[in-house]
Amino acid sequence: MLKTISKDLTKEHVETLVVPVCEDADIHDDRQVAALAKTAKKMAEFRGERKQKITFYSPVGIQADRVVFIGMGKKAALDREDLRAAAGRGVRVLLEGRLSRICLLAPSEKKVGLGLGDILTSLMEGAFLANDVLGTYKKEKHKQPLTEIVALVPAGREKEFSALAKQVTVNCGGTLLARQWVNMPANMKPPAVFADEIVRHADRAKLKTTILDNKALKQKKFGALLAVGAGSANKPRLVILEYNPAKRARKTVVLVGKGVVFDSGGINLKPSASLDTMKTDMAGAAAVAAALISTARLKPDLRVVGVMPLVENMLSGQALRPGDIVTSHSGKTVEVGNTDAEGRLILADAMSYAVKTFKPDVMVDVATLTGACVMALGEKIAGVFSNDAGLSQALVLAGEKTFERCWSMPMPDDYKSLLKSELADINNMSSTRYGGAITAALFLSEFAGDIPWAQLDISGPARNGKAFDYCPGGGSGFGVRLLLDMLGKI
Ligand code: BES
Ligand code: ZN
Ligand code: ZN
């Protein structure tokens, strides 16, 4: 449970107080806390540098069992992400100690030069996102998450921030849900099962839900999606979630998420080292589904539709072959130059179906689309490819705010010739091995019609190699907070 309250620390008891500090400045208004922080910074093992921490037990002057000081480095460079990280590290100290309640002290807005709303939001986000213990399948019980996260608000200012805790809970709750799905092993989320699981959550949020099964997909001519699914005994599904506002919608936004529950590469089999993370190839669908579920709770004045093609890319006697030509839902024929470029095939069908069915004003795809994008931008930054400058800017700005970082990439028209096929309308594989993230986006652009559209390649940031301040190792839930913020910017 996340909440903001005010407390007189000299009189009211708290179990664990977490205090972010800077190495070169006092950043707190509370005099008792400031004095304690000064003492803490005199300790040999703690100077308030980034990543340092120290715990005082039953300190004089404050009614706390323990105070955990979290170093954030120099004040001049301090931003919202440092606050998220500090709160996240605080939560991790408590989880290690098997404690259950945390009380976060916000630094002074004047001293750190940020608004109190931003400070409280960042602290709560970091704490909420860090309070995520990996669900395991061991006999031995895993750690329990904290039961209470409190952010302290200066007396008299509670009302101003009364809506923040709910907002952070809904936003970050979506991230945790997406992480959980991404971390699930592939054998536990075949398309039919994952579809039901999404709908179970969506029903609770009162979204309109539709699942197209294999038969419906055949009838509606999803030729590319069915071709990718042909090699697996677990047949594909298309999940549609719809949020309709009570009043007239300002716009219709469609979000499309790649949901490859396991990407073996197909007949163009991936090498062993690349296979072990491929259960996470549905992170786009997870982010879109979770964003829709959060949207239903935030109630914006937009119509938001999530479209998630779910499929398993496997090899068998029935599998799609390199060189095959398939007729996509749009009617365009596609030569399959490489069965491992399956994401663009399933997205193409989902996109043309969405354009025809929902006539969106804006469409955004989210996908673990190319290894090339990880090569270009590394593991923490997503690539944005768009035919609309305003939309790509909205995504980049949302990325700065949420620290789910996005970088705008080019889509040069002349590169389209790299996707030429002798026999079909287009090839799913580029004729060169360079610029693979760009050619993937150019392929998709052929199925976006003339709608303002963006492709978000999250191949890098969808997964977290090792745990960091507010995210355990594994699925990161990247995209959920970004999409929710973006919806407010378009
Ligand atoms: N799912 C992969 C992309 C990927 C790679 C995501 C690494 C996360 C980490 C995608 O389906 C794929 O295999 N893409 C190929 C495309 C190529 C065959 C044109 C790639 O990136 O190598
Ligand atoms: Zn692939
Ligand atoms: Zn893939």
mmCIF file with all atom_site columns, C-alpha atoms and ligand atoms in Angstrom, residues 258 263 265 270 281 313 339-343, ligand 2:
data_model
loop_
_atom_site.group_PDB
_atom_site.id
_atom_site.type_symbol
_atom_site.label_atom_id
_atom_site.label_alt_id
_atom_site.label_comp_id
_atom_site.label_asym_id
_atom_site.label_entity_id
_atom_site.label_seq_id
_atom_site.pdbx_PDB_ins_code
_atom_site.Cartn_x
_atom_site.Cartn_y
_atom_site.Cartn_z
_atom_site.occupancy
_atom_site.B_iso_or_equiv
_atom_site.pdbx_formal_charge
_atom_site.auth_seq_id
_atom_site.auth_comp_id
_atom_site.auth_asym_id
_atom_site.auth_atom_id
_atom_site.pdbx_PDB_model_num
ATOM   1  C  CA . LYS A 1 258 ? 4.607  -7.824  -30.413 1.00 0.00 ? 258 LYS A CA 1
ATOM   2  C  CA . ASP A 1 263 ? 11.284 -16.854 -30.637 1.00 0.00 ? 263 ASP A CA 1
ATOM   3  C  CA . GLY A 1 265 ? 14.096 -18.081 -34.963 1.00 0.00 ? 265 GLY A CA 1
ATOM   4  C  CA . LYS A 1 270 ? 18.946 -18.801 -33.573 1.00 0.00 ? 270 LYS A CA 1
ATOM   5  C  CA . ASP A 1 281 ? 10.013 -11.623 -27.047 1.00 0.00 ? 281 ASP A CA 1
ATOM   6  C  CA . ASN A 1 313 ? 7.954  -18.996 -33.510 1.00 0.00 ? 313 ASN A CA 1
ATOM   7  C  CA . THR A 1 339 ? 11.958 -16.789 -40.536 1.00 0.00 ? 339 THR A CA 1
ATOM   8  C  CA . ASP A 1 340 ? 13.673 -15.049 -37.603 1.00 0.00 ? 340 ASP A CA 1
ATOM   9  C  CA . ALA A 1 341 ? 12.319 -11.686 -38.799 1.00 0.00 ? 341 ALA A CA 1
ATOM   10 C  CA . GLU A 1 342 ? 8.913  -12.829 -37.530 1.00 0.00 ? 342 GLU A CA 1
ATOM   11 C  CA . GLY A 1 343 ? 8.053  -9.781  -35.443 1.00 0.00 ? 343 GLY A CA 1
HETATM 12 ZN ZN . ZN  B 2 .   ? 13.146 -13.434 -34.559 1.00 0.00 ? 2   ZN  B ZN 1
#
